[in-house]
Amino acid sequence: LLRNNIGKFAPCSVWPKVAELIRETFRVTTPAELLNCDLGSSPTHMPPRNPSSTLSSSTASLTANLADVCQSVIAEGVRYASEIGKPVTLDSLDFGHTIIKCVTHVEVIQSIRDVALVPIPPYTPQQSDETAQGHAPAIVSMPLSVRYLILNSLYQSYAIARAFNENLELRQAIWRRGLVQQMPNLVRQETISLAAHLQLLLCVYRVEGDIEGDIEGDGDGDGDTRDGTAAENADRATEEGDRARAADGVALLVRDTMDVIERFVVLTADQLHNARDISLWSPVVIMIFRELLAMDGWWTTAATAATAAATNNGDPAVIADGDAVTARGTSAAAPRCLALKRQLPKFFRLGIRMMSVERLDVRQVLQEFMERVGEELFGVFLDGPQRPQA
C-alpha cells in the first residue's frame, strides 16, 4: 500500500505521519536488549576483534583503519541501544521475543528500502503523474527530514548489529546459558541494514552530487553574512543545517563503502574459515561496485551509453542492476561526485586483492569495474576503438 501511493504523499502533506510511523517501527523492532544485557562483573562491551596476527603483512595493514571505524560504529550502537532500551540480565532476557523482533526488524529494513527506491515523478501542482518526466527514487523526492530519519534509522540498526557481533563475550554468555543452540549473531541484520543505508546514500549522492564548497574549499557563500528578516534568517539557518548534514552523509558514504571493501579483503585472506561471512557480505560488495559503475560523469560517453543500452531496453532514465537502482536525468548534466571518485584508485587496488575470491558473481562485477577504471584512468580499451587523444 505504501509503495503504490508514495507518489501522492507530497500533495497530501502526510510525510510527518509517515516519518513518525517509521521511527516508531524501528524503535519497537530493534533488538536493543541484546546490547543492554548486563553480564554482572564482566564488561559488556568488548573491543573489536583484531585478526591481524593471523593475516599477511599486506592484509594486516588494513586492520588499523578498520579498528578505528569499528570503534566508532560500536560506540553509536551502544549509545542508541541505551537510548531506546532498558537494562536486562541474562535471567530476565526473553530471547524468544528477541528472535521475533530480529526477524521482524529485517523485514522492516527491506520494506523501507524498497519503498525508498520506488521511482516516482517530481510533484508539481500543474503537472500530472502521466506527464511528469525524470522519475527519481522516492528517497530523492522525500522531505529532507524524512530522508535523514530513514538513513539514520538504517545506520543505527547497522551499528547495533555490528556492536553485538563484535561482542564475543556477550554472545558466548548467551550461548552458554542455553538460550540458543549455537553462537548468536546479527550478521544478517548488519549486512542488510548497511547495504540499504549505502544504497540509499549512493542513490542520493548520484543525483545531488557533492556539496558545493566541500571539494573546492570555498564554503562561504555570497549571502551568508547578509542581514534579512527573521524568516529569511531561519530559512538560511535551515539550509546551512541541511548542507552540513548532507556533507556528513558524503563523508560517511566514503568511509563506509571503503570499510566494506577492506573488510571483505580481510575475509578473503582465509576463505575456508570465513566462507559463511563471505557469502553474506558478497551481495553488499556487488551492490557497491554496481552503484559505482552506474555513476554518471565518471566514465566515458561510450561506456555510459553501453550500460544504458544493456538495461531496461536502452532507456537511460532508470537503470536497475540487481540491487542497484539508478535515477538518471535525460537532459541535465550529471552532478559532480568527486569526493567518491577520488577513491577510484584505492577501489581498484582493493579489487585486485579480491580477485582470488571463490565466487563467480563477485569476480564478474570486479572484472567489469576494473575494465571501466582501466578505460577511464589509463586509456586501456579492451573492445572497440580507443578514445581519441587530447
mmCIF file of C-alpha atoms in Angstrom:
data_model
loop_
_atom_site.group_PDB
_atom_site.id
_atom_site.type_symbol
_atom_site.label_atom_id
_atom_site.label_comp_id
_atom_site.label_asym_id
_atom_site.label_seq_id
_atom_site.Cartn_x
_atom_site.Cartn_y
_atom_site.Cartn_z
ATOM 1 C CA LEU A 1 0.000 0.000 0.000
ATOM 2 C CA LEU A 2 2.806 2.395 0.901
ATOM 3 C CA ARG A 3 4.740 1.649 -2.290
ATOM 4 C CA ASN A 4 1.696 2.157 -4.511
ATOM 5 C CA ASN A 5 0.755 5.518 -3.010
ATOM 6 C CA ILE A 6 4.065 7.124 -2.105
ATOM 7 C CA GLY A 7 3.869 9.464 -5.120
ATOM 8 C CA LYS A 8 0.761 11.085 -3.611
ATOM 9 C CA PHE A 9 2.350 11.982 -0.282
ATOM 10 C CA ALA A 10 3.709 15.397 -1.289
ATOM 11 C CA PRO A 11 0.369 16.994 -2.182
ATOM 12 C CA CYS A 12 -1.318 15.382 0.841
ATOM 13 C CA SER A 13 1.353 16.532 3.344
ATOM 14 C CA VAL A 14 1.344 13.193 5.124
ATOM 15 C CA TRP A 15 5.116 12.847 5.389
ATOM 16 C CA PRO A 16 5.254 13.823 9.104
ATOM 17 C CA LYS A 17 2.884 10.967 9.976
ATOM 18 C CA VAL A 18 4.868 8.539 7.823
ATOM 19 C CA ALA A 19 8.117 9.672 9.459
ATOM 20 C CA GLU A 20 6.708 9.087 12.936
ATOM 21 C CA LEU A 21 5.489 5.639 11.888
ATOM 22 C CA ILE A 22 8.946 4.734 10.535
ATOM 23 C CA ARG A 23 10.663 5.977 13.692
ATOM 24 C CA GLU A 24 8.350 4.014 15.973
ATOM 25 C CA THR A 25 8.560 0.851 13.852
ATOM 26 C CA PHE A 26 12.352 0.851 14.029
ATOM 27 C CA ARG A 27 12.273 1.537 17.767
ATOM 28 C CA VAL A 28 9.956 -1.322 18.725
ATOM 29 C CA THR A 29 11.567 -3.923 16.450
ATOM 30 C CA THR A 30 15.262 -3.177 17.093
ATOM 31 C CA PRO A 31 16.734 -5.854 19.429
ATOM 32 C CA ALA A 32 18.371 -3.263 21.684
ATOM 33 C CA GLU A 33 18.064 -5.517 24.742
ATOM 34 C CA LEU A 34 20.940 -7.624 23.430
ATOM 35 C CA LEU A 35 23.387 -4.756 23.940
ATOM 36 C CA ASN A 36 21.727 -3.718 27.199
ATOM 37 C CA CYS A 37 22.264 -7.168 28.732
ATOM 38 C CA ASP A 38 24.250 -6.991 31.982
ATOM 39 C CA LEU A 39 26.731 -9.829 32.490
ATOM 40 C CA GLY A 40 27.486 -8.888 36.081
ATOM 41 C CA SER A 41 31.121 -8.200 36.929
ATOM 42 C CA SER A 42 32.337 -8.782 33.377
ATOM 43 C CA PRO A 43 32.428 -5.861 30.914
ATOM 44 C CA THR A 44 29.517 -5.958 28.486
ATOM 45 C CA HIS A 45 31.106 -4.182 25.566
ATOM 46 C CA MET A 46 34.279 -5.793 24.376
ATOM 47 C CA PRO A 47 36.772 -4.148 21.983
ATOM 48 C CA PRO A 48 36.615 -5.331 18.377
ATOM 49 C CA ARG A 49 38.461 -8.464 17.462
ATOM 50 C CA ASN A 50 41.880 -7.974 15.901
ATOM 51 C CA PRO A 51 42.726 -10.726 13.430
ATOM 52 C CA SER A 52 45.982 -9.134 12.303
ATOM 53 C CA SER A 53 48.101 -11.793 13.978
ATOM 54 C CA THR A 54 46.807 -14.412 11.534
ATOM 55 C CA LEU A 55 46.991 -12.270 8.386
ATOM 56 C CA SER A 56 49.695 -11.464 5.908
ATOM 57 C CA SER A 57 51.516 -8.176 6.395
ATOM 58 C CA SER A 58 49.755 -6.533 3.435
ATOM 59 C CA THR A 59 46.306 -7.522 4.676
ATOM 60 C CA ALA A 60 47.113 -6.771 8.313
ATOM 61 C CA SER A 61 47.901 -3.178 7.299
ATOM 62 C CA LEU A 62 44.183 -2.650 6.673
ATOM 63 C CA THR A 63 43.163 -3.555 10.216
ATOM 64 C CA ALA A 64 44.280 -0.279 11.833
ATOM 65 C CA ASN A 65 41.785 1.789 9.861
ATOM 66 C CA LEU A 66 39.156 -0.940 10.215
ATOM 67 C CA ALA A 67 39.562 -0.861 14.002
ATOM 68 C CA ASP A 68 39.014 2.917 14.122
ATOM 69 C CA VAL A 69 35.819 2.666 12.083
ATOM 70 C CA CYS A 70 34.652 -0.307 14.127
ATOM 71 C CA GLN A 71 35.111 1.553 17.422
ATOM 72 C CA SER A 72 33.077 4.474 16.081
ATOM 73 C CA VAL A 73 30.248 2.210 14.934
ATOM 74 C CA ILE A 74 30.223 0.260 18.210
ATOM 75 C CA ALA A 75 30.022 3.480 20.216
ATOM 76 C CA GLU A 76 26.993 4.590 18.189
ATOM 77 C CA GLY A 77 25.354 1.191 18.578
ATOM 78 C CA VAL A 78 25.825 1.159 22.354
ATOM 79 C CA ARG A 79 24.555 4.736 22.642
ATOM 80 C CA TYR A 80 21.424 4.075 20.580
ATOM 81 C CA ALA A 81 20.675 0.797 22.375
ATOM 82 C CA SER A 82 20.785 2.511 25.763
ATOM 83 C CA GLU A 83 18.570 5.282 24.404
ATOM 84 C CA ILE A 84 15.719 3.070 23.185
ATOM 85 C CA GLY A 85 16.062 0.059 25.510
ATOM 86 C CA LYS A 86 16.219 -0.811 29.188
ATOM 87 C CA PRO A 87 18.894 -2.757 31.081
ATOM 88 C CA VAL A 88 18.263 -6.501 31.331
ATOM 89 C CA THR A 89 20.106 -9.536 32.672
ATOM 90 C CA LEU A 90 20.577 -12.986 31.214
ATOM 91 C CA ASP A 91 17.908 -14.227 33.624
ATOM 92 C CA SER A 92 15.332 -11.630 32.549
ATOM 93 C CA LEU A 93 16.189 -11.676 28.830
ATOM 94 C CA ASP A 94 13.237 -13.053 26.836
ATOM 95 C CA PHE A 95 15.295 -14.478 23.995
ATOM 96 C CA GLY A 96 12.318 -15.956 22.176
ATOM 97 C CA HIS A 97 10.749 -12.497 21.942
ATOM 98 C CA THR A 98 14.107 -11.085 20.849
ATOM 99 C CA ILE A 99 14.280 -13.575 17.968
ATOM 100 C CA ILE A 100 10.827 -12.458 16.797
ATOM 101 C CA LYS A 101 11.967 -8.836 16.931
ATOM 102 C CA CYS A 102 15.093 -9.663 14.905
ATOM 103 C CA VAL A 103 13.097 -11.355 12.140
ATOM 104 C CA THR A 104 10.542 -8.543 12.051
ATOM 105 C CA HIS A 105 13.256 -5.898 12.058
ATOM 106 C CA VAL A 106 14.955 -7.363 8.985
ATOM 107 C CA GLU A 107 11.595 -7.354 7.179
ATOM 108 C CA VAL A 108 11.099 -3.705 8.155
ATOM 109 C CA ILE A 109 14.530 -2.767 6.787
ATOM 110 C CA GLN A 110 13.861 -4.453 3.458
ATOM 111 C CA SER A 111 10.402 -2.891 3.177
ATOM 112 C CA ILE A 112 11.647 0.645 3.914
ATOM 113 C CA ARG A 113 14.484 0.172 1.420
ATOM 114 C CA ASP A 114 12.074 -0.963 -1.297
ATOM 115 C CA VAL A 115 9.723 1.950 -0.620
ATOM 116 C CA ALA A 116 12.581 4.472 -0.692
ATOM 117 C CA LEU A 117 13.725 3.157 -4.080
ATOM 118 C CA VAL A 118 10.307 3.313 -5.766
ATOM 119 C CA PRO A 119 10.709 5.621 -8.797
ATOM 120 C CA ILE A 120 8.231 8.494 -8.660
ATOM 121 C CA PRO A 121 7.934 11.700 -10.713
ATOM 122 C CA PRO A 122 8.710 15.021 -9.028
ATOM 123 C CA TYR A 123 5.429 16.536 -7.873
ATOM 124 C CA THR A 124 4.264 19.897 -9.202
ATOM 125 C CA PRO A 125 0.660 21.117 -8.908
ATOM 126 C CA GLN A 126 0.495 21.925 -12.627
ATOM 127 C CA GLN A 127 1.853 18.576 -13.779
ATOM 128 C CA SER A 128 0.115 15.225 -13.610
ATOM 129 C CA ASP A 129 1.859 11.939 -12.931
ATOM 130 C CA GLU A 130 1.373 10.924 -16.547
ATOM 131 C CA THR A 131 3.159 13.974 -17.979
ATOM 132 C CA ALA A 132 5.927 14.341 -15.402
ATOM 133 C CA GLN A 133 9.414 13.481 -16.623
ATOM 134 C CA GLY A 134 12.592 12.425 -14.874
ATOM 135 C CA HIS A 135 11.299 9.797 -12.468
ATOM 136 C CA ALA A 136 13.596 9.580 -9.435
ATOM 137 C CA PRO A 137 13.653 7.202 -6.465
ATOM 138 C CA ALA A 138 11.410 8.286 -3.628
ATOM 139 C CA ILE A 139 14.366 8.880 -1.292
ATOM 140 C CA VAL A 140 15.395 11.812 -3.524
ATOM 141 C CA SER A 141 11.921 13.374 -3.517
ATOM 142 C CA MET A 142 11.257 12.961 0.199
ATOM 143 C CA PRO A 143 11.451 15.941 2.554
ATOM 144 C CA LEU A 144 14.971 16.171 3.949
ATOM 145 C CA SER A 145 13.786 15.482 7.495
ATOM 146 C CA VAL A 146 12.220 12.180 6.386
ATOM 147 C CA ARG A 147 15.251 11.264 4.291
ATOM 148 C CA TYR A 148 17.641 11.778 7.187
ATOM 149 C CA LEU A 149 15.309 9.891 9.520
ATOM 150 C CA ILE A 150 15.367 6.834 7.252
ATOM 151 C CA LEU A 151 19.128 6.998 6.717
ATOM 152 C CA ASN A 152 19.808 7.424 10.439
ATOM 153 C CA SER A 153 17.449 4.587 11.356
ATOM 154 C CA LEU A 154 19.206 2.231 8.954
ATOM 155 C CA TYR A 155 22.637 3.261 10.215
ATOM 156 C CA GLN A 156 21.635 2.840 13.867
ATOM 157 C CA SER A 157 20.286 -0.633 13.072
ATOM 158 C CA TYR A 158 23.624 -1.483 11.485
ATOM 159 C CA ALA A 159 25.525 -0.029 14.448
ATOM 160 C CA ILE A 160 23.602 -2.131 16.982
ATOM 161 C CA ALA A 161 24.058 -5.293 14.920
ATOM 162 C CA ARG A 162 27.785 -4.747 14.470
ATOM 163 C CA ALA A 163 28.293 -3.876 18.133
ATOM 164 C CA PHE A 164 26.614 -7.145 19.122
ATOM 165 C CA ASN A 165 28.565 -9.192 16.556
ATOM 166 C CA GLU A 166 31.851 -7.769 17.848
ATOM 167 C CA ASN A 167 30.964 -8.544 21.479
ATOM 168 C CA LEU A 168 32.240 -12.100 21.638
ATOM 169 C CA GLU A 169 31.915 -12.388 25.418
ATOM 170 C CA LEU A 170 28.227 -11.449 25.401
ATOM 171 C CA ARG A 171 27.442 -13.850 22.592
ATOM 172 C CA GLN A 172 29.266 -16.678 24.362
ATOM 173 C CA ALA A 173 27.405 -15.920 27.602
ATOM 174 C CA ILE A 174 24.035 -16.169 25.849
ATOM 175 C CA TRP A 175 25.087 -19.435 24.217
ATOM 176 C CA ARG A 176 26.453 -20.975 27.435
ATOM 177 C CA ARG A 177 23.251 -20.063 29.274
ATOM 178 C CA GLY A 178 21.471 -22.404 26.849
ATOM 179 C CA LEU A 179 19.263 -19.724 25.291
ATOM 180 C CA VAL A 180 20.392 -20.821 21.801
ATOM 181 C CA GLN A 181 21.931 -23.947 20.311
ATOM 182 C CA GLN A 182 24.764 -22.098 18.583
ATOM 183 C CA MET A 183 26.570 -18.779 18.934
ATOM 184 C CA PRO A 184 24.030 -15.991 18.288
ATOM 185 C CA ASN A 185 24.781 -13.250 15.800
ATOM 186 C CA LEU A 186 23.131 -10.380 13.951
ATOM 187 C CA VAL A 187 25.199 -10.685 10.774
ATOM 188 C CA ARG A 188 22.121 -10.732 8.545
ATOM 189 C CA GLN A 189 20.797 -7.543 10.146
ATOM 190 C CA GLU A 190 24.247 -5.985 9.894
ATOM 191 C CA THR A 191 24.661 -6.718 6.194
ATOM 192 C CA ILE A 192 21.099 -5.883 5.134
ATOM 193 C CA SER A 193 20.884 -2.625 7.099
ATOM 194 C CA LEU A 194 24.309 -1.421 5.940
ATOM 195 C CA ALA A 195 23.581 -2.389 2.332
ATOM 196 C CA ALA A 196 20.272 -0.486 2.442
ATOM 197 C CA HIS A 197 21.937 2.527 4.066
ATOM 198 C CA LEU A 198 24.747 2.663 1.499
ATOM 199 C CA GLN A 199 22.419 2.007 -1.419
ATOM 200 C CA LEU A 200 20.174 4.939 -0.471
ATOM 201 C CA LEU A 201 23.180 7.189 0.225
ATOM 202 C CA LEU A 202 24.657 6.319 -3.169
ATOM 203 C CA CYS A 203 21.307 6.939 -4.824
ATOM 204 C CA VAL A 204 21.036 10.429 -3.306
ATOM 205 C CA TYR A 205 24.707 11.156 -3.963
ATOM 206 C CA ARG A 206 24.407 10.173 -7.609
ATOM 207 C CA VAL A 207 21.504 12.582 -8.114
ATOM 208 C CA GLU A 208 22.698 15.511 -5.993
ATOM 209 C CA GLY A 209 26.491 15.131 -6.152
ATOM 210 C CA ASP A 210 28.998 16.827 -3.849
ATOM 211 C CA ILE A 211 28.063 19.744 -1.652
ATOM 212 C CA GLU A 212 29.335 22.968 -3.250
ATOM 213 C CA GLY A 213 32.398 24.180 -1.423
ATOM 214 C CA ASP A 214 33.352 20.780 0.006
ATOM 215 C CA ILE A 215 35.546 19.970 -2.991
ATOM 216 C CA GLU A 216 36.692 23.494 -3.829
ATOM 217 C CA GLY A 217 37.269 24.513 -0.215
ATOM 218 C CA ASP A 218 35.237 27.732 -0.536
ATOM 219 C CA GLY A 219 32.241 27.033 1.643
ATOM 220 C CA ASP A 220 31.445 30.710 2.314
ATOM 221 C CA GLY A 221 28.570 31.783 0.124
ATOM 222 C CA ASP A 222 27.852 35.344 -1.001
ATOM 223 C CA GLY A 223 24.715 35.582 1.071
ATOM 224 C CA ASP A 224 25.939 34.075 4.338
ATOM 225 C CA THR A 225 26.535 37.441 6.047
ATOM 226 C CA ARG A 226 23.626 39.433 4.625
ATOM 227 C CA ASP A 227 21.043 40.799 7.012
ATOM 228 C CA GLY A 228 17.473 39.706 6.477
ATOM 229 C CA THR A 229 14.143 39.182 8.090
ATOM 230 C CA ALA A 230 13.651 36.614 10.819
ATOM 231 C CA ALA A 231 12.021 34.261 8.329
ATOM 232 C CA GLU A 232 14.910 34.668 5.863
ATOM 233 C CA ASN A 233 17.468 34.058 8.595
ATOM 234 C CA ALA A 234 15.582 30.973 9.737
ATOM 235 C CA ASP A 235 15.457 29.656 6.181
ATOM 236 C CA ARG A 236 19.168 30.343 5.779
ATOM 237 C CA ALA A 237 19.951 28.513 9.039
ATOM 238 C CA THR A 238 17.836 25.568 7.938
ATOM 239 C CA GLU A 239 19.617 25.464 4.578
ATOM 240 C CA GLU A 240 23.025 25.573 6.264
ATOM 241 C CA GLY A 241 21.970 22.767 8.592
ATOM 242 C CA ASP A 242 20.818 20.683 5.639
ATOM 243 C CA ARG A 243 24.116 21.322 3.852
ATOM 244 C CA ALA A 244 26.063 20.261 6.928
ATOM 245 C CA ARG A 245 24.062 17.033 7.255
ATOM 246 C CA ALA A 246 24.458 16.338 3.537
ATOM 247 C CA ALA A 247 28.228 16.873 3.809
ATOM 248 C CA ASP A 248 28.333 14.482 6.767
ATOM 249 C CA GLY A 249 26.420 11.965 4.648
ATOM 250 C CA VAL A 250 29.008 12.182 1.861
ATOM 251 C CA ALA A 251 31.867 11.678 4.340
ATOM 252 C CA LEU A 252 30.033 8.715 5.878
ATOM 253 C CA LEU A 253 29.420 7.266 2.423
ATOM 254 C CA VAL A 254 33.108 7.404 1.518
ATOM 255 C CA ARG A 255 34.172 5.937 4.858
ATOM 256 C CA ASP A 256 31.666 3.083 4.972
ATOM 257 C CA THR A 257 31.979 1.979 1.345
ATOM 258 C CA MET A 258 35.732 1.723 1.809
ATOM 259 C CA ASP A 259 35.228 -0.061 5.125
ATOM 260 C CA VAL A 260 33.061 -2.745 3.490
ATOM 261 C CA ILE A 261 35.592 -3.403 0.727
ATOM 262 C CA GLU A 262 38.518 -3.532 3.148
ATOM 263 C CA ARG A 263 36.659 -5.905 5.469
ATOM 264 C CA PHE A 264 35.888 -8.145 2.518
ATOM 265 C CA VAL A 265 39.571 -8.202 1.544
ATOM 266 C CA VAL A 266 40.426 -9.330 5.078
ATOM 267 C CA LEU A 267 37.805 -12.089 4.868
ATOM 268 C CA THR A 268 39.255 -13.400 1.600
ATOM 269 C CA ALA A 269 42.611 -13.951 3.300
ATOM 270 C CA ASP A 270 41.130 -17.122 4.835
ATOM 271 C CA GLN A 271 38.234 -18.151 2.609
ATOM 272 C CA LEU A 272 37.771 -21.581 4.148
ATOM 273 C CA HIS A 273 37.334 -20.242 7.672
ATOM 274 C CA ASN A 274 35.314 -17.185 6.570
ATOM 275 C CA ALA A 275 33.119 -18.907 3.969
ATOM 276 C CA ARG A 276 29.864 -18.002 5.739
ATOM 277 C CA ASP A 277 30.757 -14.332 6.182
ATOM 278 C CA ILE A 278 31.989 -14.082 2.580
ATOM 279 C CA SER A 279 28.647 -15.454 1.409
ATOM 280 C CA LEU A 280 26.723 -12.889 3.483
ATOM 281 C CA TRP A 281 28.898 -9.909 2.538
ATOM 282 C CA SER A 282 29.225 -10.686 -1.174
ATOM 283 C CA PRO A 283 25.839 -9.113 -2.107
ATOM 284 C CA VAL A 284 26.873 -5.902 -0.320
ATOM 285 C CA VAL A 285 30.185 -5.771 -2.198
ATOM 286 C CA ILE A 286 28.435 -6.453 -5.516
ATOM 287 C CA MET A 287 25.891 -3.706 -4.817
ATOM 288 C CA ILE A 288 28.651 -1.176 -4.110
ATOM 289 C CA PHE A 289 30.528 -1.924 -7.330
ATOM 290 C CA ARG A 290 27.284 -1.881 -9.343
ATOM 291 C CA GLU A 291 26.445 1.522 -7.917
ATOM 292 C CA LEU A 292 29.940 2.810 -8.693
ATOM 293 C CA LEU A 293 29.591 1.599 -12.275
ATOM 294 C CA ALA A 294 26.265 3.445 -12.515
ATOM 295 C CA MET A 295 27.797 6.828 -11.602
ATOM 296 C CA ASP A 296 27.135 9.363 -14.347
ATOM 297 C CA GLY A 297 30.005 11.672 -15.180
ATOM 298 C CA TRP A 298 32.704 9.217 -14.111
ATOM 299 C CA TRP A 299 33.025 7.185 -17.272
ATOM 300 C CA THR A 300 33.406 7.807 -20.978
ATOM 301 C CA THR A 301 30.299 8.560 -23.010
ATOM 302 C CA ALA A 302 30.595 5.304 -24.947
ATOM 303 C CA ALA A 303 30.798 3.238 -21.775
ATOM 304 C CA THR A 304 27.842 5.043 -20.196
ATOM 305 C CA ALA A 305 25.742 4.581 -23.316
ATOM 306 C CA ALA A 306 26.600 0.891 -23.464
ATOM 307 C CA THR A 307 25.454 0.462 -19.863
ATOM 308 C CA ALA A 308 22.175 2.232 -20.610
ATOM 309 C CA ALA A 309 21.549 0.204 -23.761
ATOM 310 C CA ALA A 310 22.146 -3.057 -21.927
ATOM 311 C CA THR A 311 19.440 -2.393 -19.333
ATOM 312 C CA ASN A 312 15.760 -1.536 -19.496
ATOM 313 C CA ASN A 313 15.625 -1.728 -23.312
ATOM 314 C CA GLY A 314 18.086 1.108 -23.666
ATOM 315 C CA ASP A 315 16.133 3.585 -21.523
ATOM 316 C CA PRO A 316 18.740 5.716 -19.721
ATOM 317 C CA ALA A 317 16.207 7.278 -17.355
ATOM 318 C CA VAL A 318 16.104 4.400 -14.888
ATOM 319 C CA ILE A 319 18.600 1.543 -14.758
ATOM 320 C CA ALA A 320 18.167 -1.468 -12.487
ATOM 321 C CA ASP A 321 21.230 -3.625 -11.863
ATOM 322 C CA GLY A 322 20.260 -6.278 -9.357
ATOM 323 C CA ASP A 323 20.199 -4.388 -6.078
ATOM 324 C CA ALA A 324 21.272 -1.131 -7.741
ATOM 325 C CA VAL A 325 18.562 1.312 -8.786
ATOM 326 C CA THR A 326 19.849 4.298 -10.733
ATOM 327 C CA ALA A 327 17.994 7.523 -11.378
ATOM 328 C CA ARG A 328 19.345 9.406 -14.377
ATOM 329 C CA GLY A 329 18.355 12.651 -15.946
ATOM 330 C CA THR A 330 17.957 12.533 -19.707
ATOM 331 C CA SER A 331 18.974 16.120 -20.358
ATOM 332 C CA ALA A 332 20.611 17.666 -17.285
ATOM 333 C CA ALA A 333 24.352 17.363 -16.825
ATOM 334 C CA ALA A 334 25.481 14.765 -14.317
ATOM 335 C CA PRO A 335 26.263 16.210 -10.857
ATOM 336 C CA ARG A 336 29.806 16.288 -9.568
ATOM 337 C CA CYS A 337 30.619 13.247 -7.441
ATOM 338 C CA LEU A 338 34.308 13.893 -6.944
ATOM 339 C CA ALA A 339 34.585 13.001 -3.252
ATOM 340 C CA LEU A 340 33.908 9.348 -4.007
ATOM 341 C CA LYS A 341 35.595 9.342 -7.411
ATOM 342 C CA ARG A 342 38.864 10.250 -5.735
ATOM 343 C CA GLN A 343 38.758 6.803 -4.129
ATOM 344 C CA LEU A 344 38.766 5.004 -7.502
ATOM 345 C CA PRO A 345 42.499 4.128 -7.391
ATOM 346 C CA LYS A 346 42.048 2.622 -3.921
ATOM 347 C CA PHE A 347 38.931 0.710 -5.015
ATOM 348 C CA PHE A 348 40.970 -0.555 -7.959
ATOM 349 C CA ARG A 349 43.849 -1.779 -5.776
ATOM 350 C CA LEU A 350 41.497 -3.461 -3.321
ATOM 351 C CA GLY A 351 39.618 -5.033 -6.217
ATOM 352 C CA ILE A 352 42.813 -6.671 -7.404
ATOM 353 C CA ARG A 353 43.285 -8.217 -3.971
ATOM 354 C CA MET A 354 39.728 -9.544 -4.045
ATOM 355 C CA MET A 355 40.088 -11.410 -7.346
ATOM 356 C CA SER A 356 41.023 -14.625 -5.546
ATOM 357 C CA VAL A 357 37.549 -14.904 -4.009
ATOM 358 C CA GLU A 358 35.829 -18.134 -4.988
ATOM 359 C CA ARG A 359 32.574 -16.504 -6.046
ATOM 360 C CA LEU A 360 31.775 -16.017 -9.699
ATOM 361 C CA ASP A 361 29.318 -13.156 -9.154
ATOM 362 C CA VAL A 362 31.912 -11.110 -7.269
ATOM 363 C CA ARG A 363 34.621 -11.772 -9.868
ATOM 364 C CA GLN A 364 32.276 -10.780 -12.701
ATOM 365 C CA VAL A 365 31.453 -7.372 -11.227
ATOM 366 C CA LEU A 366 35.131 -6.871 -10.349
ATOM 367 C CA GLN A 367 36.133 -7.587 -13.941
ATOM 368 C CA GLU A 368 33.607 -5.067 -15.269
ATOM 369 C CA PHE A 369 34.736 -2.471 -12.739
ATOM 370 C CA MET A 370 38.435 -2.934 -13.498
ATOM 371 C CA GLU A 371 37.848 -2.711 -17.229
ATOM 372 C CA ARG A 372 35.927 0.531 -16.750
ATOM 373 C CA VAL A 373 38.592 2.011 -14.478
ATOM 374 C CA GLY A 374 41.288 0.941 -16.927
ATOM 375 C CA GLU A 375 39.472 2.751 -19.729
ATOM 376 C CA GLU A 376 38.966 5.887 -17.662
ATOM 377 C CA LEU A 377 42.281 6.234 -15.817
ATOM 378 C CA PHE A 378 44.743 4.503 -18.104
ATOM 379 C CA GLY A 379 43.123 4.717 -21.547
ATOM 380 C CA VAL A 380 43.157 0.921 -21.925
ATOM 381 C CA PHE A 381 40.249 -0.244 -24.105
ATOM 382 C CA LEU A 382 39.668 -3.975 -24.475
ATOM 383 C CA ASP A 383 36.922 -3.662 -27.111
ATOM 384 C CA GLY A 384 36.285 -1.121 -29.851
ATOM 385 C CA PRO A 385 38.318 1.907 -30.909
ATOM 386 C CA GLN A 386 40.467 3.746 -28.429
ATOM 387 C CA ARG A 387 39.438 7.117 -27.137
ATOM 388 C CA PRO A 388 40.923 9.991 -29.160
ATOM 389 C CA GLN A 389 43.929 11.567 -27.533
ATOM 390 C CA ALA A 390 43.534 15.153 -26.372
#
